[in-house]
Every structure is written in C-alpha cells, then in structure tokens.
PDB file of N, CA, C and O in Angstrom:
ATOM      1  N   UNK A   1      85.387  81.494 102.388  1.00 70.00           N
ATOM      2  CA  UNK A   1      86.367  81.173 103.406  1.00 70.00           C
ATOM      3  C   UNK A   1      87.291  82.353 103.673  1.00 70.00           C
ATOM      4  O   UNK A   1      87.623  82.495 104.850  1.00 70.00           O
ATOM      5  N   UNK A   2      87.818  83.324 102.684  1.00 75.00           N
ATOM      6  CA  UNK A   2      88.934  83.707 103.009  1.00 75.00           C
ATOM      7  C   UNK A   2      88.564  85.069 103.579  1.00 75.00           C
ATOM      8  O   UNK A   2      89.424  85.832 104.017  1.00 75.00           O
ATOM      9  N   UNK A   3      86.749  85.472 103.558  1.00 80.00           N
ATOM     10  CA  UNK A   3      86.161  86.266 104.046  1.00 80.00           C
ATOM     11  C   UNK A   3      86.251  86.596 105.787  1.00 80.00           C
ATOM     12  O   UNK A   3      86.311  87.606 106.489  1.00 80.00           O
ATOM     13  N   UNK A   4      86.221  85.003 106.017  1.00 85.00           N
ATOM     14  CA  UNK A   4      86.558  85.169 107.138  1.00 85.00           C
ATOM     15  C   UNK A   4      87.718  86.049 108.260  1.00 85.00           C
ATOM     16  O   UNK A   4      87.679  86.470 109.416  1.00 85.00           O
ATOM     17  N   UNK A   5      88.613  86.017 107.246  1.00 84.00           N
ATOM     18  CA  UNK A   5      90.426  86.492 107.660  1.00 84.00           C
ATOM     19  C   UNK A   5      90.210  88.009 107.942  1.00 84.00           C
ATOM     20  O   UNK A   5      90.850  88.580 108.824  1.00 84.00           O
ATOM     21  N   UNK A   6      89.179  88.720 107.075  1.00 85.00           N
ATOM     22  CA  UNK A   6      89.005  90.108 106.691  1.00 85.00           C
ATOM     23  C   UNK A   6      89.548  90.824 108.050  1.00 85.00           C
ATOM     24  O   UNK A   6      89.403  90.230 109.118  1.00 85.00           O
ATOM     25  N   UNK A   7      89.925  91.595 108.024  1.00 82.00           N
ATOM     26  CA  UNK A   7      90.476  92.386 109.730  1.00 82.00           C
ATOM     27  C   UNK A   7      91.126  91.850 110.626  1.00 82.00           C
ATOM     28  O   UNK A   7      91.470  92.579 111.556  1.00 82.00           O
ATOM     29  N   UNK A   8      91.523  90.369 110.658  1.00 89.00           N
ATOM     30  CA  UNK A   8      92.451  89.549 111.457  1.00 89.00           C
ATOM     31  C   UNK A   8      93.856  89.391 111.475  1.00 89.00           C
ATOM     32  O   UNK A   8      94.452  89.136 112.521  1.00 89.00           O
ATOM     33  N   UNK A   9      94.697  89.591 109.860  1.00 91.00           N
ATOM     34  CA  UNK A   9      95.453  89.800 109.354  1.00 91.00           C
ATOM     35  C   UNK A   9      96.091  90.582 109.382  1.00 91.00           C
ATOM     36  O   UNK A   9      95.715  91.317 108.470  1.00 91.00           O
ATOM     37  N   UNK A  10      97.256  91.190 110.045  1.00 94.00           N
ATOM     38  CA  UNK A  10      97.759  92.311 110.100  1.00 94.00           C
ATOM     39  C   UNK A  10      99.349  92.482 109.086  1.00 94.00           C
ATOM     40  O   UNK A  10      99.978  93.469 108.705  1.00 94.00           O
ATOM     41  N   UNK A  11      99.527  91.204 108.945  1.00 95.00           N
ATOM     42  CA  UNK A  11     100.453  91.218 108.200  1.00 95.00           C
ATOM     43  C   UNK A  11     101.109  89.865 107.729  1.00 95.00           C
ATOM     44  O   UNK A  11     101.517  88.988 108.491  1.00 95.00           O
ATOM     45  N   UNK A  12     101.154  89.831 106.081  1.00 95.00           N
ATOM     46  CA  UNK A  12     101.446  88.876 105.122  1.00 95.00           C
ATOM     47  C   UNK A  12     102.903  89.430 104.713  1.00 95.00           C
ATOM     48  O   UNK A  12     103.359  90.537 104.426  1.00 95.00           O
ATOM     49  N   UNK A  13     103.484  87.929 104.841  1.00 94.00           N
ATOM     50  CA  UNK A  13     104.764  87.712 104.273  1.00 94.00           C
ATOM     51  C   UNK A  13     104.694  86.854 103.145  1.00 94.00           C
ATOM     52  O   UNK A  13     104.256  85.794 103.592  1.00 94.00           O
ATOM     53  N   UNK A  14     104.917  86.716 101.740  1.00 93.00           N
ATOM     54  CA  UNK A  14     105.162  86.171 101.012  1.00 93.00           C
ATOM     55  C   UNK A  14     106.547  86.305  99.917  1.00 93.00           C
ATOM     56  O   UNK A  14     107.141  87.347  99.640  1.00 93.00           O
ATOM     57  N   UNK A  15     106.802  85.105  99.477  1.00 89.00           N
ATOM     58  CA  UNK A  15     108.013  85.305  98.548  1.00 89.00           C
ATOM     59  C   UNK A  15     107.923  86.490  97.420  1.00 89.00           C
ATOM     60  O   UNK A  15     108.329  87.643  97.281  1.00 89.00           O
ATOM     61  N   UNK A  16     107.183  85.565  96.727  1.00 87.00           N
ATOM     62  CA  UNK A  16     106.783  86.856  95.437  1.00 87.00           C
ATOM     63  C   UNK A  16     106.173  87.682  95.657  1.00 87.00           C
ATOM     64  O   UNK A  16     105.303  87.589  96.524  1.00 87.00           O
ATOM     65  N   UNK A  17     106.435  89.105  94.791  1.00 86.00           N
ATOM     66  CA  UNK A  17     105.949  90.654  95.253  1.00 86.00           C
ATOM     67  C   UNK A  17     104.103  89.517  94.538  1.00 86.00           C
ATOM     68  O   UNK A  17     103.806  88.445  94.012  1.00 86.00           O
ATOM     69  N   UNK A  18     103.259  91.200  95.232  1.00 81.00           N
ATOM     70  CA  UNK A  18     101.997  91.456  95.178  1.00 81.00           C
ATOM     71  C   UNK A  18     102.018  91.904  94.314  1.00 81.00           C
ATOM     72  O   UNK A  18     101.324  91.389  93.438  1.00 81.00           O
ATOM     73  N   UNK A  19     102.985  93.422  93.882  1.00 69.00           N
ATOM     74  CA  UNK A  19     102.342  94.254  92.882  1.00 69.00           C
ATOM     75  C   UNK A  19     103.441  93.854  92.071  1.00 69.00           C
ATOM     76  O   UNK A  19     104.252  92.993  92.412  1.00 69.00           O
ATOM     77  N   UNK A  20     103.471  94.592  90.806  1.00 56.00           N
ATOM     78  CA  UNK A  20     104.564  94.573  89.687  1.00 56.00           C
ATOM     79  C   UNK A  20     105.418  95.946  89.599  1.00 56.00           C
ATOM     80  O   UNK A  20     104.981  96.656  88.694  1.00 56.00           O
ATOM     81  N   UNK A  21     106.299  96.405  90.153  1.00 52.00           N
ATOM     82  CA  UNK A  21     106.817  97.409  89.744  1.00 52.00           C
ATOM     83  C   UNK A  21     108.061  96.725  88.904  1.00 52.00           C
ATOM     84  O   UNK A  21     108.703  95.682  89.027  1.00 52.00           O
ATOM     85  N   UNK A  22     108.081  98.202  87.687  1.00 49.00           N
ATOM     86  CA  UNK A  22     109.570  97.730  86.732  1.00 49.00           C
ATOM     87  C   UNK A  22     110.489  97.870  86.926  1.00 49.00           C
ATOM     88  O   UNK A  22     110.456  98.925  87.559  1.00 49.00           O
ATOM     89  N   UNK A  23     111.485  97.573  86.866  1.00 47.00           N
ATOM     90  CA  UNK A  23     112.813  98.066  87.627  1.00 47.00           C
ATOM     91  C   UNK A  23     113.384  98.037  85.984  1.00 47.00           C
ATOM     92  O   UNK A  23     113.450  99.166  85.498  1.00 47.00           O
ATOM     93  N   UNK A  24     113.726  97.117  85.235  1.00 48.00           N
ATOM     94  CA  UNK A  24     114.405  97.434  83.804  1.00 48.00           C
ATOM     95  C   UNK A  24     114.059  96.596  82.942  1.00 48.00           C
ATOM     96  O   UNK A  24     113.997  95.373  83.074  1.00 48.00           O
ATOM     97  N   UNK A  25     113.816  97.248  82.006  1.00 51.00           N
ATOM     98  CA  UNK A  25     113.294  96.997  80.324  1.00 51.00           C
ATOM     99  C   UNK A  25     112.046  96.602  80.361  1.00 51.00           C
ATOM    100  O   UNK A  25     111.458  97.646  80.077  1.00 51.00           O
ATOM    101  N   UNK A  26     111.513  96.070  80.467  1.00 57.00           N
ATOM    102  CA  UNK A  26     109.741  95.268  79.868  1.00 57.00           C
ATOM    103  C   UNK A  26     109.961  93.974  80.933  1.00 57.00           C
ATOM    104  O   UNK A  26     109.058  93.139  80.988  1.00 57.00           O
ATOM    105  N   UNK A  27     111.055  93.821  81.702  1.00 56.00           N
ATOM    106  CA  UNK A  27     110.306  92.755  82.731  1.00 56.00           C
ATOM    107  C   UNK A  27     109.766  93.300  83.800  1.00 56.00           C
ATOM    108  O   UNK A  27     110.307  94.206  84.434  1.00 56.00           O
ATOM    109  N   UNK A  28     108.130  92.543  84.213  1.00 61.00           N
ATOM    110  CA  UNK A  28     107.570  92.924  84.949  1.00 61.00           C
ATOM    111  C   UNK A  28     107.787  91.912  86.200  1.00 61.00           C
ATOM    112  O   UNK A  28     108.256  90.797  85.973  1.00 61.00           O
ATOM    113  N   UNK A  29     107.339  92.423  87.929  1.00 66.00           N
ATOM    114  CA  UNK A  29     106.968  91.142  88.180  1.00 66.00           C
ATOM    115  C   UNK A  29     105.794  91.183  89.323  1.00 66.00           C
ATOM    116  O   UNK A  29     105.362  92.325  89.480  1.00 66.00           O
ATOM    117  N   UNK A  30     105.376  90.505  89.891  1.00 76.00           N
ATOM    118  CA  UNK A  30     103.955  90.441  90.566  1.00 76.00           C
ATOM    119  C   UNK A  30     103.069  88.946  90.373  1.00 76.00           C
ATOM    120  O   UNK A  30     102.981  88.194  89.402  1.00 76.00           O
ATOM    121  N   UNK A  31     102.646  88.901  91.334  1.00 83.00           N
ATOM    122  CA  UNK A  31     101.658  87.745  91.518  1.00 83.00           C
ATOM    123  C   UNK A  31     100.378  88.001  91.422  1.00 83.00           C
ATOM    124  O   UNK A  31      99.969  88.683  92.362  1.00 83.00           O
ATOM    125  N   UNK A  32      99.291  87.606  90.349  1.00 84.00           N
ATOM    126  CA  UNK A  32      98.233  87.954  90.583  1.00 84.00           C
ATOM    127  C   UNK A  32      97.497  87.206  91.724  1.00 84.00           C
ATOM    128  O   UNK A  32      96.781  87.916  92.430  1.00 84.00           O
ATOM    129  N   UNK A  33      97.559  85.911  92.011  1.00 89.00           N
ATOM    130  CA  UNK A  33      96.886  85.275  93.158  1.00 89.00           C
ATOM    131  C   UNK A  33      97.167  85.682  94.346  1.00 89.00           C
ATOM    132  O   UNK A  33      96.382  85.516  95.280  1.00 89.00           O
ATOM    133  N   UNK A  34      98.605  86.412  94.504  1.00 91.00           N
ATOM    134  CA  UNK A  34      98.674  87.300  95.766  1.00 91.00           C
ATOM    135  C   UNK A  34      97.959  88.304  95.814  1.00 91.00           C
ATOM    136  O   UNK A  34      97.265  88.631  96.777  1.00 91.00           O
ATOM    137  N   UNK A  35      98.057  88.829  94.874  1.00 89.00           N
ATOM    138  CA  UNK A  35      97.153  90.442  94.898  1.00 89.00           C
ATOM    139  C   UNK A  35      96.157  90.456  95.106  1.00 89.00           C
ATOM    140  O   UNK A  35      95.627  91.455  95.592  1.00 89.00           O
ATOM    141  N   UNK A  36      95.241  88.939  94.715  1.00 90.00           N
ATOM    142  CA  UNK A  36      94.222  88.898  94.781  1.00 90.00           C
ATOM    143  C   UNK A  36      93.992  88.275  96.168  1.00 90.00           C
ATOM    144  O   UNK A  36      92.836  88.523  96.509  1.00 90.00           O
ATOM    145  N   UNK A  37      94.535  87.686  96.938  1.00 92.00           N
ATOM    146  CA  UNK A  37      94.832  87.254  97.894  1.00 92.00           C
ATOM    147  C   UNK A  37      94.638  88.482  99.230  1.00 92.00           C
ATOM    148  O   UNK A  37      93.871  88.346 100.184  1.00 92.00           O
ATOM    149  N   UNK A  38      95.349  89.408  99.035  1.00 92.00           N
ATOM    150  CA  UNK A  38      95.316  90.722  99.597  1.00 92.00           C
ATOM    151  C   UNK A  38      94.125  91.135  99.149  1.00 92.00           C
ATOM    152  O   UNK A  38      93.323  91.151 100.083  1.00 92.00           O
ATOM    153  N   UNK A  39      93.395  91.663  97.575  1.00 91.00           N
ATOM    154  CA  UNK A  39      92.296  91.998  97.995  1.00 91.00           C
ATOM    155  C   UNK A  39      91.255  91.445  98.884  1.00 91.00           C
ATOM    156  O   UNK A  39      90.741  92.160  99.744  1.00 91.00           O
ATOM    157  N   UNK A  40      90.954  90.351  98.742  1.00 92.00           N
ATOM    158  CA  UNK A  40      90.035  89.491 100.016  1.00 92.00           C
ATOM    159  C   UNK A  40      90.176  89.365 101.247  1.00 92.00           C
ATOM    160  O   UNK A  40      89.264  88.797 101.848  1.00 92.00           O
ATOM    161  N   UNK A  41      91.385  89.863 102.031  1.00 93.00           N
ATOM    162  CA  UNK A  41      91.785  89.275 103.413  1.00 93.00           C
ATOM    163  C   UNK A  41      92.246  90.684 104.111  1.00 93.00           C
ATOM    164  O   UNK A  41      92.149  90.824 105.330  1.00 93.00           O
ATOM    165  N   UNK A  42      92.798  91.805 103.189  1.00 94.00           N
ATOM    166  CA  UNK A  42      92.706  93.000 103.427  1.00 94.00           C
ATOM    167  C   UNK A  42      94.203  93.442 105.053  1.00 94.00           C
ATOM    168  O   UNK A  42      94.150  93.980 106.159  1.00 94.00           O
ATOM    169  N   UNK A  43      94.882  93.034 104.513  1.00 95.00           N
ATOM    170  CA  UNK A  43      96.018  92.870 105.511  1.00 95.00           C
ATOM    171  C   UNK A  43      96.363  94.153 105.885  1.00 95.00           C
ATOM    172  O   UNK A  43      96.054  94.830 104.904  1.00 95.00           O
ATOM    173  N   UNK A  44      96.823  94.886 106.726  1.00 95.00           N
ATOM    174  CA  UNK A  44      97.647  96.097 107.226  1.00 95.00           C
ATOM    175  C   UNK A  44      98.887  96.348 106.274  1.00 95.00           C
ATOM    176  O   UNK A  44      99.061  97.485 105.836  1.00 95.00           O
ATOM    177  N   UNK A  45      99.581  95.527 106.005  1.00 94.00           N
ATOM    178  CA  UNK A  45     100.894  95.295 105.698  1.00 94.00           C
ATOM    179  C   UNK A  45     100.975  93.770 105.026  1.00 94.00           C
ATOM    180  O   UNK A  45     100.291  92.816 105.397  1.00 94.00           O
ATOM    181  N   UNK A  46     102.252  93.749 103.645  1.00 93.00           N
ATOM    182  CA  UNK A  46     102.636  92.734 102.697  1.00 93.00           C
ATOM    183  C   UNK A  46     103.362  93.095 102.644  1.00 93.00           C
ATOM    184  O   UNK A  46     103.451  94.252 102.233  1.00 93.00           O
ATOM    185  N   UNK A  47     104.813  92.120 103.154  1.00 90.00           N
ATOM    186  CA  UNK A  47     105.757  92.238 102.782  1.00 90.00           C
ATOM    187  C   UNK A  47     106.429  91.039 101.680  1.00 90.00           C
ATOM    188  O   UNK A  47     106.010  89.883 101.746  1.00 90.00           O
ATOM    189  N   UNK A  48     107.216  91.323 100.941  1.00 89.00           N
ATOM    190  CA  UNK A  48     107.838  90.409 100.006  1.00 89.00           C
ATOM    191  C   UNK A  48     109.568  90.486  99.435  1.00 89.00           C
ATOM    192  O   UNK A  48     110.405  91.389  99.439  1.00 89.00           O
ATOM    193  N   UNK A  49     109.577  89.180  99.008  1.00 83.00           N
ATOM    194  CA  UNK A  49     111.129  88.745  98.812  1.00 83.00           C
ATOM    195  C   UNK A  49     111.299  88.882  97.536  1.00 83.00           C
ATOM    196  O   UNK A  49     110.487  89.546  96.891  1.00 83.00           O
ATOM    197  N   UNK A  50     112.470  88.234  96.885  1.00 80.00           N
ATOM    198  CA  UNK A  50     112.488  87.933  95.310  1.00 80.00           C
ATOM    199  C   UNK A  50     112.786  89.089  94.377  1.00 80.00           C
ATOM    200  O   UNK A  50     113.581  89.052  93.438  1.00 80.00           O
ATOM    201  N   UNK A  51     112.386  89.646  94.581  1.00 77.00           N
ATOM    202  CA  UNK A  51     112.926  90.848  93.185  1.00 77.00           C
ATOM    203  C   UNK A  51     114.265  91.486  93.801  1.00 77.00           C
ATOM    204  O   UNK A  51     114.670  92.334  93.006  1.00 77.00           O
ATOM    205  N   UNK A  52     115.332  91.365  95.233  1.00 74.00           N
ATOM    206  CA  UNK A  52     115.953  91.633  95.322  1.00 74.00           C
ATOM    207  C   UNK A  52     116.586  93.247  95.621  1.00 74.00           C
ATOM    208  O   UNK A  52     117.711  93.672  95.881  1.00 74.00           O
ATOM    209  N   UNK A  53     115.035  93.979  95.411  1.00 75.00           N
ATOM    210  CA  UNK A  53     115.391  95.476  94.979  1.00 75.00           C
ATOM    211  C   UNK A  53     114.246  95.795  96.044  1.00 75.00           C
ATOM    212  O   UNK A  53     113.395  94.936  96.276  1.00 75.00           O
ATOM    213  N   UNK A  54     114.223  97.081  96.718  1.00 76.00           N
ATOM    214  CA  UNK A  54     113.007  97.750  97.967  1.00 76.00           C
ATOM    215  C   UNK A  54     111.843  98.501  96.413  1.00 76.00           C
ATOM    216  O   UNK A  54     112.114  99.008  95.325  1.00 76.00           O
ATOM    217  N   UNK A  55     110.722  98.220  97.056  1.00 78.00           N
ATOM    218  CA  UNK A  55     109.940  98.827  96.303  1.00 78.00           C
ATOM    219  C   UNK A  55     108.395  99.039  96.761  1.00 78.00           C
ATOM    220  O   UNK A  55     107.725  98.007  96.793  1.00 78.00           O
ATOM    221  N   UNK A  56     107.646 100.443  97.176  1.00 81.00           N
ATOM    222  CA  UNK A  56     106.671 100.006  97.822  1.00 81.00           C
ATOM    223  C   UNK A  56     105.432 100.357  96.725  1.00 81.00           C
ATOM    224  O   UNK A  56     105.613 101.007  95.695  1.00 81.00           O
ATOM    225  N   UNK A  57     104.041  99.752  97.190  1.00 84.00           N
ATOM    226  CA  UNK A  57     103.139  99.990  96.474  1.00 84.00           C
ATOM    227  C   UNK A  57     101.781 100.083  97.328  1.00 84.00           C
ATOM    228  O   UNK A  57     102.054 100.123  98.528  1.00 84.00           O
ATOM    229  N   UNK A  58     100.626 100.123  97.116  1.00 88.00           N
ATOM    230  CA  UNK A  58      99.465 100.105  97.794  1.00 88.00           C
ATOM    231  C   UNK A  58      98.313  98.982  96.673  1.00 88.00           C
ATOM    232  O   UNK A  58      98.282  98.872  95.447  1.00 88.00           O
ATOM    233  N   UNK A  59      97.460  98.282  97.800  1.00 89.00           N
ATOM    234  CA  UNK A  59      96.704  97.741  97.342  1.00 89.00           C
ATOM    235  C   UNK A  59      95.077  97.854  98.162  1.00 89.00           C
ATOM    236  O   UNK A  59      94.596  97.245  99.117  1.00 89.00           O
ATOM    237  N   UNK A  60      94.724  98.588  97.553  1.00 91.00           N
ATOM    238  CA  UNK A  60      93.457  99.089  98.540  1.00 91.00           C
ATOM    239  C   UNK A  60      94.264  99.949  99.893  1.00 91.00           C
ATOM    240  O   UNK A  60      95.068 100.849  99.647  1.00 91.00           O
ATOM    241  N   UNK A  61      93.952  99.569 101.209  1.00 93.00           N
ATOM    242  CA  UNK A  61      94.437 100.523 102.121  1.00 93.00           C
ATOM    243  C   UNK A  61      95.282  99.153 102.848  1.00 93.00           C
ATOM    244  O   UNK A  61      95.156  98.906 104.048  1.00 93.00           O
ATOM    245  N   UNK A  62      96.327  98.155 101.734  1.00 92.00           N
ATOM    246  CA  UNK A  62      97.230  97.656 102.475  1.00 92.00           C
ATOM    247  C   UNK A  62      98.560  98.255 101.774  1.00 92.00           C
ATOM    248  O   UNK A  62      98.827  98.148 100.577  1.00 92.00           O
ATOM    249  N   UNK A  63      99.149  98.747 102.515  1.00 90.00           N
ATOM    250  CA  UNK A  63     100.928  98.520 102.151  1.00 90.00           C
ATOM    251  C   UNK A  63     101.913  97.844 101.671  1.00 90.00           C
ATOM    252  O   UNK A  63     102.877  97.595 102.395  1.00 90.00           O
ATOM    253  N   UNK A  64     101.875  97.514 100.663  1.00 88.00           N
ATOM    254  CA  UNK A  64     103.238  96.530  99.714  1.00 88.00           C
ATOM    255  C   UNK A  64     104.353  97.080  99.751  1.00 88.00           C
ATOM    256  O   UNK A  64     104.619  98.235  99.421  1.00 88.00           O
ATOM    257  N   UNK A  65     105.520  95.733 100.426  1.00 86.00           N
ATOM    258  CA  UNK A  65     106.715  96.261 100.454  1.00 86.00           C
ATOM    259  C   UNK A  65     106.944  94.959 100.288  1.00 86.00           C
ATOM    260  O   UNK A  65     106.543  93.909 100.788  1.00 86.00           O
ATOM    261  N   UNK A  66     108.104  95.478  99.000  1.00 83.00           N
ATOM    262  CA  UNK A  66     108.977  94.352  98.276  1.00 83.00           C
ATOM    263  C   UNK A  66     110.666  94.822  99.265  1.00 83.00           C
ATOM    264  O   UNK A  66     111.364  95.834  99.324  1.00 83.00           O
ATOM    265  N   UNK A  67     110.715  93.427  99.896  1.00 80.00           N
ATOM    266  CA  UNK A  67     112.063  93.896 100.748  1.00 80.00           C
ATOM    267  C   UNK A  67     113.449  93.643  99.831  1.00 80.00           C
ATOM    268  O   UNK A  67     113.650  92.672  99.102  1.00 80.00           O
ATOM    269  N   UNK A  68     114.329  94.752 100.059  1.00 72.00           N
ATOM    270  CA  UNK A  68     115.626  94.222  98.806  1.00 72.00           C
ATOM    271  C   UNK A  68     116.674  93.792  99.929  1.00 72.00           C
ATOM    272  O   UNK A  68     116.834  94.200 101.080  1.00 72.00           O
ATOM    273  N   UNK A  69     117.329  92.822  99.177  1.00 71.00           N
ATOM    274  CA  UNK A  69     118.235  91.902  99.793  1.00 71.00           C
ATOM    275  C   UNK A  69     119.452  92.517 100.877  1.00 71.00           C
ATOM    276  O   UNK A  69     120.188  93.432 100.507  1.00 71.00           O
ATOM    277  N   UNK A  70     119.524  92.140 101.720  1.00 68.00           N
ATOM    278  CA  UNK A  70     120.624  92.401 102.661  1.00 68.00           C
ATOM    279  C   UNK A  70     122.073  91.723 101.936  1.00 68.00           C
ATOM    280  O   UNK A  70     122.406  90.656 101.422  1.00 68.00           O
ATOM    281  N   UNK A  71     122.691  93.065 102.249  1.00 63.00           N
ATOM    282  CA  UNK A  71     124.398  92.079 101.489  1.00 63.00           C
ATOM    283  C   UNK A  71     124.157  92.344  99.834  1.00 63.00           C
ATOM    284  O   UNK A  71     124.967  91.858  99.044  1.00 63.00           O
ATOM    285  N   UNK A  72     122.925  93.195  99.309  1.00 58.00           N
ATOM    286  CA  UNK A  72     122.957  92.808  97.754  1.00 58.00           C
ATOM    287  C   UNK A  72     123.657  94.613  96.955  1.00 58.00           C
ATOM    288  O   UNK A  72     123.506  95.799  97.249  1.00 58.00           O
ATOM    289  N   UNK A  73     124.310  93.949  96.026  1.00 59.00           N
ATOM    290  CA  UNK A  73     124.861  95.205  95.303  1.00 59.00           C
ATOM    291  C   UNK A  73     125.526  96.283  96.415  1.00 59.00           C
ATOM    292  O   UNK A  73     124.936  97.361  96.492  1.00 59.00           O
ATOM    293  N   UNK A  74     126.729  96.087  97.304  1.00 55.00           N
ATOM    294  CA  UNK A  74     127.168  96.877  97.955  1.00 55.00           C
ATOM    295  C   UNK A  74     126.394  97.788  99.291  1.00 55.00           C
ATOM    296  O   UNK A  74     126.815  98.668 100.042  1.00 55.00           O
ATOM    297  N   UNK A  75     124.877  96.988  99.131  1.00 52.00           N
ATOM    298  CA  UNK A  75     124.086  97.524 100.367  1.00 52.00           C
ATOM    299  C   UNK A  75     123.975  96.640 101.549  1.00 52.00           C
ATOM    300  O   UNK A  75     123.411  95.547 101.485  1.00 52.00           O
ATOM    301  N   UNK A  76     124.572  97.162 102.748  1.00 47.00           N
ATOM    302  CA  UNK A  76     124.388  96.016 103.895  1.00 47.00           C
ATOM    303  C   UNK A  76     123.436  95.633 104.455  1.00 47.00           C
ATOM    304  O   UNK A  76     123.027  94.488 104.650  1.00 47.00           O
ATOM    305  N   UNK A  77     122.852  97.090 104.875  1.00 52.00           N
ATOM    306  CA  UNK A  77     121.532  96.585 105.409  1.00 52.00           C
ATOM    307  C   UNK A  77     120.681  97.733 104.982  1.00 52.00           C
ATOM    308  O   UNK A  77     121.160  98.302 104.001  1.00 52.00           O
ATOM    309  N   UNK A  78     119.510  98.275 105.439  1.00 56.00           N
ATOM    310  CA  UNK A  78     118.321  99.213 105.135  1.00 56.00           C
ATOM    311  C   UNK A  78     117.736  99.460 106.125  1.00 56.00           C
ATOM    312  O   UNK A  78     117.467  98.494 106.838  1.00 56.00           O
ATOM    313  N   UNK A  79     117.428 100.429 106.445  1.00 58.00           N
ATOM    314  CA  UNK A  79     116.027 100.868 107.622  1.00 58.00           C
ATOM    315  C   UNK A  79     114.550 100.951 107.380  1.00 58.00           C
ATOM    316  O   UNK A  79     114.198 101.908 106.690  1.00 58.00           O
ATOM    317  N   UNK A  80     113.718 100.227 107.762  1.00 58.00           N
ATOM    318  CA  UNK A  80     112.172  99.792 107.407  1.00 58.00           C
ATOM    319  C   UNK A  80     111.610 100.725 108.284  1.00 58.00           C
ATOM    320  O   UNK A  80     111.916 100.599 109.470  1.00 58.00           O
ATOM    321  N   UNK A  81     110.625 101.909 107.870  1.00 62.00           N
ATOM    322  CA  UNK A  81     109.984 102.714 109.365  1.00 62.00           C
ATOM    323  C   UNK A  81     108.364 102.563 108.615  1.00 62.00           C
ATOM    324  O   UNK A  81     108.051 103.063 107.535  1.00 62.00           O
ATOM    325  N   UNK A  82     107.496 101.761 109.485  1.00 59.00           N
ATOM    326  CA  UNK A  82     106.172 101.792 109.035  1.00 59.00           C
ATOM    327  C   UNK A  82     105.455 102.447 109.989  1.00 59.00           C
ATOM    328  O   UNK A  82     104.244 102.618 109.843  1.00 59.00           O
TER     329      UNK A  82
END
C-alpha cells in the first residue's frame, strides 16, 4: 500500500521528529515508524514538532526538519529557506 504514495508526497508533517538528534546527555529522540514511514513513501520534505529545538537531518534524499518552537527560550521567531 504505502508503495503506492512513492513520488506523490512532497511533504510530511508530523509531531514527533523522524530522526534522533541529541541535544543533552543520553536522551535521544526519534520515531522509528516515522522513519520508516519516510523510507517507503520517500517525501521531498519532513517536517516535525516536539523536541522544541531546530534540527535538520537527511533520510535517503528526504529532508528532516525538526521545527523549534516560536516564543521558546527568548527566540521569537526563525527563518525556514528550503
């Protein structure tokens, strides 16, 4: 089924990041059913919420971006250029 999506998809929004980057001490974070999710459907672009902090990554030839919070820790807003 999800073969189908392959090249249709240009871009996934989900809560939880795709990948795991660390930000401090030994907590990690990432979704494997997303990641795996992205490998099968092969999106342009993933963007994600939740970790609060900007962080990008690659998954095959899609783009992971963990978006960090507007208003968080003295930052108002951010500029996104893809």
């Amino acid at each position: 089924l999800l073969k189908s999506y392959v090249g249709k998809i240009d871009v996934l929004i989900t809560h939880e990041p795709s990948f795991a980057p660390q930000f401090t001490g030994d907590r990690k974070y990432g979704c494997t059913a997303i990641h795996g999710l992205i490998e099968a459907v092969k999106p342009r672009f993933a963007f994600s919420g939740h970790i609060h902090k900007y962080a990008e990554g690659m998954i095959g030839d899609t783009k992971c971006i963990a978006l960090g919070a507007v208003n968080y820790r003295d930052k108002s807003a951010y500029h996104l250029t893809i």
